[in-house]
mmCIF file of C-alpha atoms in Angstrom:
data_model
loop_
_atom_site.group_PDB
_atom_site.id
_atom_site.type_symbol
_atom_site.label_atom_id
_atom_site.label_comp_id
_atom_site.label_asym_id
_atom_site.label_seq_id
_atom_site.Cartn_x
_atom_site.Cartn_y
_atom_site.Cartn_z
ATOM 1 C CA MET A 1 14.985 -24.938 -12.219
ATOM 2 C CA SER A 2 11.327 -25.555 -12.958
ATOM 3 C CA LEU A 3 9.167 -22.476 -13.440
ATOM 4 C CA TRP A 4 6.506 -23.981 -11.171
ATOM 5 C CA THR A 5 9.089 -24.517 -8.430
ATOM 6 C CA LEU A 6 10.032 -20.857 -8.709
ATOM 7 C CA ILE A 7 6.386 -19.812 -8.493
ATOM 8 C CA ALA A 8 5.773 -22.024 -5.447
ATOM 9 C CA LEU A 9 8.815 -20.640 -3.631
ATOM 10 C CA MET A 10 7.846 -17.069 -4.562
ATOM 11 C CA ALA A 11 4.433 -17.735 -3.030
ATOM 12 C CA VAL A 12 6.015 -19.056 0.184
ATOM 13 C CA VAL A 13 8.426 -16.115 0.507
ATOM 14 C CA THR A 14 5.664 -13.595 -0.182
ATOM 15 C CA TYR A 15 3.257 -15.173 2.281
ATOM 16 C CA ALA A 16 6.002 -15.287 4.913
ATOM 17 C CA SER A 17 6.496 -11.530 4.614
ATOM 18 C CA ARG A 18 2.744 -10.997 4.907
ATOM 19 C CA ALA A 19 2.311 -13.308 7.878
ATOM 20 C CA LEU A 20 5.384 -12.181 9.798
ATOM 21 C CA TYR A 21 3.271 -9.959 12.034
ATOM 22 C CA LEU A 22 1.248 -12.960 13.214
ATOM 23 C CA PHE A 23 4.210 -13.957 15.336
ATOM 24 C CA VAL A 24 4.139 -10.657 17.204
ATOM 25 C CA PRO A 25 1.744 -10.963 20.180
ATOM 26 C CA ALA A 26 -0.451 -7.852 20.154
ATOM 27 C CA ASP A 27 0.095 -7.202 23.859
ATOM 28 C CA ARG A 28 3.846 -7.557 23.517
ATOM 29 C CA ILE A 29 4.392 -4.742 21.037
ATOM 30 C CA PRO A 30 6.801 -2.334 22.673
ATOM 31 C CA ARG A 31 5.207 0.959 23.704
ATOM 32 C CA TRP A 32 7.677 2.989 21.614
ATOM 33 C CA LEU A 33 6.548 1.080 18.530
ATOM 34 C CA ALA A 34 2.825 1.003 19.338
ATOM 35 C CA ASP A 35 2.845 4.787 19.817
ATOM 36 C CA HIS A 36 3.983 5.325 16.250
ATOM 37 C CA LEU A 37 2.114 2.617 14.295
ATOM 38 C CA ASP A 38 -0.300 5.263 13.012
ATOM 39 C CA LEU A 39 2.608 6.737 11.038
ATOM 40 C CA VAL A 40 3.168 3.498 9.090
ATOM 41 C CA PRO A 41 0.418 4.122 6.481
ATOM 42 C CA VAL A 42 1.680 7.685 6.027
ATOM 43 C CA ALA A 43 5.230 6.449 5.428
ATOM 44 C CA VAL A 44 4.229 3.637 3.060
ATOM 45 C CA LEU A 45 1.703 5.690 1.047
ATOM 46 C CA SER A 46 4.117 8.618 0.664
ATOM 47 C CA ALA A 47 6.906 6.352 -0.531
ATOM 48 C CA MET A 48 4.537 4.801 -3.084
ATOM 49 C CA ILE A 49 3.139 8.112 -4.349
ATOM 50 C CA ALA A 50 6.354 10.105 -4.773
ATOM 51 C CA PRO A 51 7.937 8.103 -7.620
ATOM 52 C CA GLY A 52 4.610 8.074 -9.482
ATOM 53 C CA VAL A 53 4.327 11.859 -9.327
ATOM 54 C CA VAL A 54 7.843 13.231 -9.697
ATOM 55 C CA GLY A 55 10.101 10.226 -10.055
ATOM 56 C CA GLU A 56 9.562 9.351 -13.692
ATOM 57 C CA GLY A 57 10.990 11.193 -16.684
ATOM 58 C CA ALA A 58 10.725 14.967 -16.973
ATOM 59 C CA ALA A 59 8.129 14.698 -19.768
ATOM 60 C CA THR A 60 5.673 12.536 -17.804
ATOM 61 C CA ARG A 61 6.147 14.702 -14.722
ATOM 62 C CA VAL A 62 3.862 17.471 -16.019
ATOM 63 C CA PRO A 63 0.729 15.292 -16.431
ATOM 64 C CA ALA A 64 1.449 13.544 -13.102
ATOM 65 C CA ILE A 65 1.817 16.804 -11.170
ATOM 66 C CA THR A 66 -1.238 18.431 -12.772
ATOM 67 C CA GLY A 67 -3.257 15.253 -12.144
ATOM 68 C CA SER A 68 -2.140 15.120 -8.503
ATOM 69 C CA ALA A 69 -2.871 18.809 -7.939
ATOM 70 C CA THR A 70 -6.334 18.377 -9.470
ATOM 71 C CA THR A 71 -6.984 15.388 -7.208
ATOM 72 C CA LEU A 72 -6.046 17.390 -4.108
ATOM 73 C CA VAL A 73 -8.078 20.455 -5.125
ATOM 74 C CA LEU A 74 -11.148 18.325 -5.871
ATOM 75 C CA LEU A 75 -10.723 16.452 -2.590
ATOM 76 C CA GLY A 76 -10.644 19.722 -0.685
ATOM 77 C CA ALA A 77 -13.630 21.080 -2.567
ATOM 78 C CA THR A 78 -15.903 18.037 -2.766
ATOM 79 C CA ARG A 79 -14.632 15.652 -0.019
ATOM 80 C CA SER A 80 -15.522 12.903 -2.483
ATOM 81 C CA PRO A 81 -12.770 10.321 -3.133
ATOM 82 C CA GLY A 82 -14.462 9.074 -6.314
ATOM 83 C CA TRP A 83 -14.845 12.491 -7.958
ATOM 84 C CA SER A 84 -11.340 13.480 -6.873
ATOM 85 C CA VAL A 85 -9.708 10.405 -8.383
ATOM 86 C CA GLY A 86 -11.869 10.617 -11.531
ATOM 87 C CA GLY A 87 -11.047 14.306 -12.033
ATOM 88 C CA GLY A 88 -7.357 13.743 -11.406
ATOM 89 C CA VAL A 89 -7.182 10.873 -13.892
ATOM 90 C CA LEU A 90 -9.125 12.875 -16.493
ATOM 91 C CA VAL A 91 -6.721 15.812 -16.235
ATOM 92 C CA HIS A 92 -3.788 13.394 -16.360
ATOM 93 C CA VAL A 93 -5.098 11.703 -19.517
ATOM 94 C CA ILE A 94 -5.833 15.069 -21.194
ATOM 95 C CA ALA A 95 -2.375 16.426 -20.285
ATOM 96 C CA THR A 96 -0.711 13.223 -21.549
ATOM 97 C CA ALA A 97 -2.583 13.440 -24.857
ATOM 98 C CA ALA A 98 -1.990 17.201 -25.205
ATOM 99 C CA LEU A 99 1.744 16.766 -24.723
ATOM 100 C CA GLY A 100 1.738 13.888 -27.240
ATOM 101 C CA LEU A 101 3.356 11.481 -24.772
ATOM 102 C CA MET B 1 3.768 12.008 23.458
ATOM 103 C CA THR B 2 0.328 13.566 23.874
ATOM 104 C CA GLU B 3 -0.255 13.453 20.130
ATOM 105 C CA ALA B 4 0.755 9.810 19.933
ATOM 106 C CA ARG B 5 -1.389 8.816 22.900
ATOM 107 C CA ALA B 6 -4.348 10.658 21.465
ATOM 108 C CA THR B 7 -3.982 8.730 18.213
ATOM 109 C CA SER B 8 -3.575 5.437 20.036
ATOM 110 C CA ALA B 9 -6.642 6.213 22.075
ATOM 111 C CA VAL B 10 -8.661 6.807 18.908
ATOM 112 C CA GLU B 11 -7.438 3.496 17.524
ATOM 113 C CA ASP B 12 -8.150 1.696 20.782
ATOM 114 C CA ARG B 13 -11.732 2.863 20.663
ATOM 115 C CA ALA B 14 -11.939 1.627 17.069
ATOM 116 C CA ILE B 15 -10.803 -1.935 17.801
ATOM 117 C CA PRO B 16 -13.948 -3.587 19.121
ATOM 118 C CA GLY B 17 -16.206 -1.409 17.000
ATOM 119 C CA ALA B 18 -17.896 -3.842 14.697
ATOM 120 C CA VAL B 19 -19.555 -1.686 12.067
ATOM 121 C CA PRO B 20 -23.193 -2.760 11.978
ATOM 122 C CA ALA B 21 -24.182 -3.289 8.365
ATOM 123 C CA ASN B 22 -25.940 -5.880 6.277
ATOM 124 C CA PRO B 23 -23.712 -8.090 4.091
ATOM 125 C CA ARG B 24 -24.935 -6.498 0.883
ATOM 126 C CA GLY B 25 -24.239 -3.027 2.247
ATOM 127 C CA VAL B 26 -20.723 -4.059 3.233
ATOM 128 C CA LEU B 27 -20.075 -5.498 -0.229
ATOM 129 C CA VAL B 28 -21.387 -2.375 -1.980
ATOM 130 C CA GLN B 29 -19.215 -0.175 0.254
ATOM 131 C CA ALA B 30 -16.174 -2.367 -0.417
ATOM 132 C CA VAL B 31 -16.740 -2.193 -4.184
ATOM 133 C CA ARG B 32 -17.178 1.585 -3.995
ATOM 134 C CA ASP B 33 -14.003 2.053 -1.932
ATOM 135 C CA THR B 34 -11.847 -0.207 -4.089
ATOM 136 C CA ALA B 35 -13.109 1.080 -7.478
ATOM 137 C CA PRO B 36 -10.521 3.888 -7.833
ATOM 138 C CA PHE B 37 -7.760 1.389 -7.128
ATOM 139 C CA LEU B 38 -9.133 -1.182 -9.536
ATOM 140 C CA ALA B 39 -9.136 1.456 -12.284
ATOM 141 C CA GLY B 40 -5.424 1.884 -11.710
ATOM 142 C CA MET B 41 -4.559 -1.727 -11.029
ATOM 143 C CA THR B 42 -6.367 -3.420 -13.902
ATOM 144 C CA PRO B 43 -4.203 -1.892 -16.682
ATOM 145 C CA PHE B 44 -1.159 -2.961 -14.658
ATOM 146 C CA ALA B 45 -2.518 -6.527 -14.395
ATOM 147 C CA LEU B 46 -3.243 -6.557 -18.136
ATOM 148 C CA ALA B 47 0.248 -5.275 -18.846
ATOM 149 C CA PHE B 48 1.812 -7.867 -16.535
ATOM 150 C CA GLY B 49 -0.020 -10.709 -18.297
ATOM 151 C CA ALA B 50 0.975 -9.432 -21.734
ATOM 152 C CA VAL B 51 4.602 -8.727 -20.768
ATOM 153 C CA ALA B 52 5.042 -12.138 -19.123
ATOM 154 C CA VAL B 53 3.784 -13.953 -22.224
ATOM 155 C CA ALA B 54 6.000 -11.750 -24.407
ATOM 156 C CA ARG B 55 8.936 -12.792 -22.200
ATOM 157 C CA GLY B 56 8.250 -16.412 -23.096
ATOM 158 C CA LEU B 57 6.381 -17.679 -20.026
ATOM 159 C CA PRO B 58 3.449 -20.061 -20.608
ATOM 160 C CA GLY B 59 0.028 -18.475 -20.037
ATOM 161 C CA THR B 60 -0.970 -20.999 -17.358
ATOM 162 C CA ALA B 61 2.183 -20.266 -15.356
ATOM 163 C CA VAL B 62 1.600 -16.516 -15.601
ATOM 164 C CA VAL B 63 -1.960 -16.787 -14.280
ATOM 165 C CA GLY B 64 -0.801 -19.346 -11.696
ATOM 166 C CA MET B 65 1.850 -16.899 -10.510
ATOM 167 C CA SER B 66 -0.723 -14.139 -10.054
ATOM 168 C CA ALA B 67 -3.035 -16.509 -8.180
ATOM 169 C CA ALA B 68 -0.387 -17.977 -5.888
ATOM 170 C CA VAL B 69 1.979 -15.054 -5.329
ATOM 171 C CA TYR B 70 -0.353 -12.042 -5.715
ATOM 172 C CA ALA B 71 2.369 -9.399 -5.557
ATOM 173 C CA GLY B 72 2.553 -7.297 -8.725
ATOM 174 C CA LEU B 73 5.907 -5.567 -8.274
ATOM 175 C CA ALA B 74 7.691 -8.750 -7.241
ATOM 176 C CA GLN B 75 6.095 -10.712 -10.081
ATOM 177 C CA LEU B 76 7.069 -8.143 -12.713
ATOM 178 C CA THR B 77 10.633 -8.026 -11.395
ATOM 179 C CA VAL B 78 11.007 -11.814 -11.444
ATOM 180 C CA VAL B 79 9.423 -12.130 -14.903
ATOM 181 C CA ASN B 80 11.826 -9.528 -16.277
ATOM 182 C CA LEU B 81 14.854 -11.196 -14.683
ATOM 183 C CA TYR B 82 13.729 -14.735 -15.563
ATOM 184 C CA GLY B 83 12.840 -13.711 -19.105
ATOM 185 C CA SER B 84 16.285 -12.201 -19.597
ATOM 186 C CA GLY B 85 17.968 -15.432 -18.587
ATOM 187 C CA THR B 86 18.498 -15.066 -14.823
ATOM 188 C CA ASP B 87 17.672 -18.424 -13.275
ATOM 189 C CA GLN B 88 19.518 -18.251 -9.954
ATOM 190 C CA LEU B 89 16.799 -19.222 -7.526
ATOM 191 C CA VAL B 90 18.355 -17.566 -4.463
ATOM 192 C CA LEU B 91 18.802 -14.258 -6.274
ATOM 193 C CA LEU B 92 15.237 -14.237 -7.577
ATOM 194 C CA LEU B 93 13.806 -15.109 -4.170
ATOM 195 C CA ALA B 94 15.975 -12.466 -2.499
ATOM 196 C CA PHE B 95 14.410 -9.871 -4.797
ATOM 197 C CA VAL B 96 10.940 -11.160 -3.934
ATOM 198 C CA ALA B 97 11.675 -10.992 -0.186
ATOM 199 C CA LEU B 98 13.159 -7.505 -0.405
ATOM 200 C CA ILE B 99 10.296 -6.081 -2.462
ATOM 201 C CA ASN B 100 7.639 -7.677 -0.272
ATOM 202 C CA LEU B 101 9.106 -6.853 3.128
ATOM 203 C CA ARG B 102 6.875 -3.776 3.208
ATOM 204 C CA PHE B 103 3.938 -6.150 3.765
ATOM 205 C CA SER B 104 5.355 -6.919 7.226
ATOM 206 C CA LEU B 105 5.241 -3.239 8.056
ATOM 207 C CA MET B 106 1.642 -3.016 6.824
ATOM 208 C CA GLY B 107 0.610 -6.121 8.792
ATOM 209 C CA LEU B 108 2.117 -4.672 11.951
ATOM 210 C CA SER B 109 0.113 -1.470 11.608
ATOM 211 C CA LEU B 110 -3.094 -3.514 11.103
ATOM 212 C CA LEU B 111 -2.423 -5.472 14.295
ATOM 213 C CA PRO B 112 -4.165 -3.052 16.701
ATOM 214 C CA HIS B 113 -7.314 -3.438 14.590
ATOM 215 C CA THR B 114 -7.228 -7.187 13.893
ATOM 216 C CA ARG B 115 -5.971 -8.468 17.244
ATOM 217 C CA SER B 116 -9.491 -9.456 18.328
ATOM 218 C CA GLN B 117 -9.534 -12.072 15.549
ATOM 219 C CA PRO B 118 -8.290 -15.653 16.056
ATOM 220 C CA VAL B 119 -4.863 -16.441 14.630
ATOM 221 C CA TRP B 120 -6.283 -18.683 11.897
ATOM 222 C CA VAL B 121 -8.450 -15.829 10.631
ATOM 223 C CA ARG B 122 -5.501 -13.452 10.643
ATOM 224 C CA ALA B 123 -3.404 -16.111 8.885
ATOM 225 C CA GLY B 124 -6.002 -16.275 6.125
ATOM 226 C CA LEU B 125 -6.304 -12.506 5.906
ATOM 227 C CA ALA B 126 -2.521 -12.197 5.640
ATOM 228 C CA PHE B 127 -2.647 -13.690 2.149
ATOM 229 C CA GLY B 128 -4.792 -10.796 0.925
ATOM 230 C CA LEU B 129 -2.482 -8.085 2.239
ATOM 231 C CA SER B 130 -1.240 -5.905 -0.591
ATOM 232 C CA ASP B 131 -0.731 -2.206 -1.367
ATOM 233 C CA GLU B 132 -4.227 -1.298 -2.573
ATOM 234 C CA PRO B 133 -6.329 -3.300 -0.096
ATOM 235 C CA TYR B 134 -4.100 -2.141 2.756
ATOM 236 C CA ALA B 135 -4.628 1.510 1.830
ATOM 237 C CA VAL B 136 -8.402 0.985 1.685
ATOM 238 C CA VAL B 137 -8.843 -0.959 4.932
ATOM 239 C CA ILE B 138 -6.458 1.046 7.124
ATOM 240 C CA HIS B 139 -8.337 4.197 6.135
ATOM 241 C CA ARG B 140 -11.676 2.591 6.961
ATOM 242 C CA PHE B 141 -10.527 1.070 10.265
ATOM 243 C CA SER B 142 -8.937 4.323 11.428
ATOM 244 C CA THR B 143 -12.058 6.337 10.715
ATOM 245 C CA ARG B 144 -14.986 3.967 11.303
ATOM 246 C CA GLY B 145 -13.656 1.021 13.292
ATOM 247 C CA TYR B 146 -12.845 -2.578 12.461
ATOM 248 C CA ASP B 147 -15.100 -4.716 10.292
ATOM 249 C CA LEU B 148 -14.011 -8.255 9.373
ATOM 250 C CA ALA B 149 -16.600 -8.663 6.590
ATOM 251 C CA TYR B 150 -15.456 -5.408 5.001
ATOM 252 C CA GLN B 151 -11.813 -6.504 5.138
ATOM 253 C CA CYS B 152 -12.648 -9.865 3.543
ATOM 254 C CA CYS B 153 -14.670 -8.184 0.772
ATOM 255 C CA VAL B 154 -11.937 -5.651 -0.052
ATOM 256 C CA PHE B 155 -9.187 -8.283 -0.040
ATOM 257 C CA LEU B 156 -11.217 -10.660 -2.208
ATOM 258 C CA ILE B 157 -12.272 -8.003 -4.750
ATOM 259 C CA VAL B 158 -8.715 -6.797 -5.312
ATOM 260 C CA TYR B 159 -7.351 -10.351 -5.455
ATOM 261 C CA LEU B 160 -9.913 -11.487 -8.019
ATOM 262 C CA ALA B 161 -9.373 -8.339 -10.083
ATOM 263 C CA TRP B 162 -5.628 -8.963 -10.121
ATOM 264 C CA VAL B 163 -5.945 -12.589 -11.220
ATOM 265 C CA ALA B 164 -8.696 -11.837 -13.783
ATOM 266 C CA GLY B 165 -6.724 -8.863 -15.151
ATOM 267 C CA THR B 166 -3.640 -11.057 -15.564
ATOM 268 C CA ALA B 167 -5.672 -13.746 -17.336
ATOM 269 C CA LEU B 168 -7.146 -11.129 -19.677
ATOM 270 C CA GLY B 169 -3.675 -9.762 -20.359
ATOM 271 C CA VAL B 170 -2.461 -13.269 -21.241
ATOM 272 C CA ALA B 171 -5.461 -13.834 -23.535
ATOM 273 C CA LEU B 172 -5.017 -10.491 -25.295
ATOM 274 C CA ALA B 173 -1.210 -10.563 -25.365
ATOM 275 C CA GLY B 174 -1.013 -10.804 -29.133
ATOM 276 C CA VAL B 175 -3.520 -8.122 -30.005
ATOM 277 C CA MET B 176 -3.316 -5.571 -27.204
ATOM 278 C CA ARG B 177 -1.489 -2.267 -27.491
ATOM 279 C CA ASP B 178 0.243 -1.003 -24.361
ATOM 280 C CA PRO B 179 -2.612 -0.574 -21.817
ATOM 281 C CA LEU B 180 -0.481 1.824 -19.769
ATOM 282 C CA ALA B 181 0.225 4.175 -22.685
ATOM 283 C CA TRP B 182 -2.644 6.546 -21.827
ATOM 284 C CA GLY B 183 -1.680 6.797 -18.211
ATOM 285 C CA ILE B 184 -4.868 5.262 -16.811
ATOM 286 C CA ASP B 185 -2.663 3.634 -14.172
ATOM 287 C CA PHE B 186 -2.390 7.111 -12.655
ATOM 288 C CA ALA B 187 -5.691 6.269 -10.960
ATOM 289 C CA ALA B 188 -3.759 4.242 -8.372
ATOM 290 C CA VAL B 189 -1.519 7.222 -7.567
ATOM 291 C CA ALA B 190 -4.565 9.517 -7.317
ATOM 292 C CA ALA B 191 -6.332 7.023 -5.048
ATOM 293 C CA PHE B 192 -3.269 6.799 -2.778
ATOM 294 C CA ILE B 193 -3.228 10.617 -2.615
ATOM 295 C CA VAL B 194 -6.896 10.664 -1.604
ATOM 296 C CA LEU B 195 -6.171 8.258 1.253
ATOM 297 C CA LEU B 196 -2.973 9.979 2.361
ATOM 298 C CA ALA B 197 -4.189 13.590 2.449
ATOM 299 C CA PRO B 198 -6.605 13.237 5.408
ATOM 300 C CA ARG B 199 -3.850 11.590 7.482
ATOM 301 C CA LEU B 200 -1.581 14.648 7.281
ATOM 302 C CA ARG B 201 -3.117 16.386 10.283
ATOM 303 C CA SER B 202 -0.193 16.287 12.686
ATOM 304 C CA SER B 203 3.294 17.677 12.278
ATOM 305 C CA ALA B 204 4.709 14.171 12.843
ATOM 306 C CA ALA B 205 2.646 12.858 9.903
ATOM 307 C CA VAL B 206 3.839 15.709 7.680
ATOM 308 C CA VAL B 207 7.476 15.046 8.636
ATOM 309 C CA THR B 208 6.998 11.317 7.977
ATOM 310 C CA ALA B 209 5.371 11.922 4.588
ATOM 311 C CA THR B 210 7.950 14.473 3.461
ATOM 312 C CA ALA B 211 10.864 12.313 4.557
ATOM 313 C CA SER B 212 9.451 9.097 3.034
ATOM 314 C CA ALA B 213 8.637 10.767 -0.281
ATOM 315 C CA GLY B 214 11.985 12.523 -0.504
ATOM 316 C CA LEU B 215 13.941 9.433 0.460
ATOM 317 C CA ALA B 216 11.973 7.244 -1.995
ATOM 318 C CA LEU B 217 12.975 9.589 -4.811
ATOM 319 C CA LEU B 218 16.571 9.750 -3.616
ATOM 320 C CA ALA B 219 16.813 5.966 -3.260
ATOM 321 C CA ARG B 220 15.431 5.503 -6.745
ATOM 322 C CA ARG B 221 17.972 7.985 -8.125
ATOM 323 C CA LEU B 222 20.700 5.992 -6.384
ATOM 324 C CA GLY B 223 19.495 2.859 -8.151
ATOM 325 C CA LEU B 224 18.097 0.973 -5.168
ATOM 326 C CA GLY B 225 15.187 -0.171 -7.360
ATOM 327 C CA GLU B 226 12.087 -1.554 -5.737
ATOM 328 C CA GLY B 227 13.874 -1.956 -2.390
ATOM 329 C CA SER B 228 13.753 1.834 -2.176
ATOM 330 C CA LEU B 229 10.103 1.645 -1.128
ATOM 331 C CA LEU B 230 10.885 -0.262 2.065
ATOM 332 C CA ALA B 231 14.044 1.699 2.848
ATOM 333 C CA ALA B 232 12.262 5.033 2.408
ATOM 334 C CA SER B 233 9.246 3.903 4.454
ATOM 335 C CA LEU B 234 11.396 2.770 7.375
ATOM 336 C CA ALA B 235 13.595 5.855 7.324
ATOM 337 C CA GLY B 236 10.590 8.184 7.022
ATOM 338 C CA LEU B 237 8.871 6.370 9.869
ATOM 339 C CA ALA B 238 11.953 6.700 12.077
ATOM 340 C CA LEU B 239 12.246 10.420 11.327
ATOM 341 C CA GLY B 240 8.540 11.036 11.969
ATOM 342 C CA ALA B 241 8.644 9.111 15.254
ATOM 343 C CA GLY B 242 11.837 10.954 16.236
ATOM 344 C CA TRP B 243 10.181 14.282 15.515
ATOM 345 C CA ARG B 244 7.170 13.314 17.630
ATOM 346 C CA VAL B 245 9.332 12.245 20.595
ATOM 347 C CA TRP B 246 11.458 15.404 20.345
ATOM 348 C CA LYS B 247 8.380 17.605 20.178
ATOM 349 C CA ALA B 248 6.776 15.862 23.157
ATOM 350 C CA GLY B 249 10.015 16.213 25.146
ATOM 351 C CA ARG B 250 10.191 19.926 24.371
ATOM 352 C CA ALA B 251 6.562 20.452 25.404
ATOM 353 C CA SER B 252 7.221 18.568 28.653
ATOM 354 C CA ASN B 253 10.256 20.763 29.413
ATOM 355 C CA ARG B 254 8.184 23.904 28.854
ATOM 356 C CA ARG B 255 5.523 22.657 31.243
ATOM 357 C CA ASP B 256 8.189 21.988 33.875
ATOM 358 C CA GLU B 257 9.599 25.498 33.423
ATOM 359 C CA VAL B 258 6.156 27.073 33.808
ATOM 360 C CA GLN B 259 5.502 25.084 36.992
ATOM 361 C CA LEU B 260 8.824 26.197 38.434
#
């Protein structure tokens, strides 16, 4: 199997999964599904965040949890996404270095 | 269902709302909104480029893969499998399909916002759909209304950063220490948290988030790998929607009792 063939087929499969929704007419989405589409980002984001915060090894969990908590506290206090992310990352980096990870 | 209808109503109002802004303003806003994600994604792109070269793939193929496929998790999985000798095409593509199925879910949730666009525009935009740009645009569309120029800018910025980061990783493969060692990639997690937190305003959203997070961890423990993301998202979504329907039904029953 050629590597370029693999790449081309990967591209097709990936695009197909991205474009699948194009075949769903907007006015034909069932009401029961349309009513709950706002929960999709919540479900996807939560599933992506959880392993990054508590899913890795026990040692890396401490910096991840302190970084996440800092992010949330700063978000509540400043309402600024940039400062919140920056503060969270800073605390995470300091905690990682302090623990010698 | 009151809660759901209220949300749908907010989204309905947001659909035709073209955000008036000059092109430069839109670009600046897109750069500002994607910056936290780029800080987390770039080390991952560098690492992917370096790892792929270390696994024996030619540099041009690695950059070509990032440009044509543009799906980090799927790419890393395939590179690891391919580099360790797995060359069964069907198996590799099955992994790609499974890992990327979450994009269908994301596209579906963007549909109420993008339905005013012609199909060919949506077909082009579909290529740019990925975790980080999705998180940025769905937040923007839900709060300030749809803006095609903004969506294009965000998708293009993240795409170019991914391809450029991969190319840099390939170029520096021999000399670079592990770019993820300091945990800078945590920026992506922090940015996702910043976008998730404001959405947790209803009990249904809290149930969905708790269930998805818990199930993602459980699925990972059970060894479901990257497929755990999709499985946990779908299950969390079903539980959140179920909670919302149950709650609406209970409220309706109470109203009936009061009227009687």
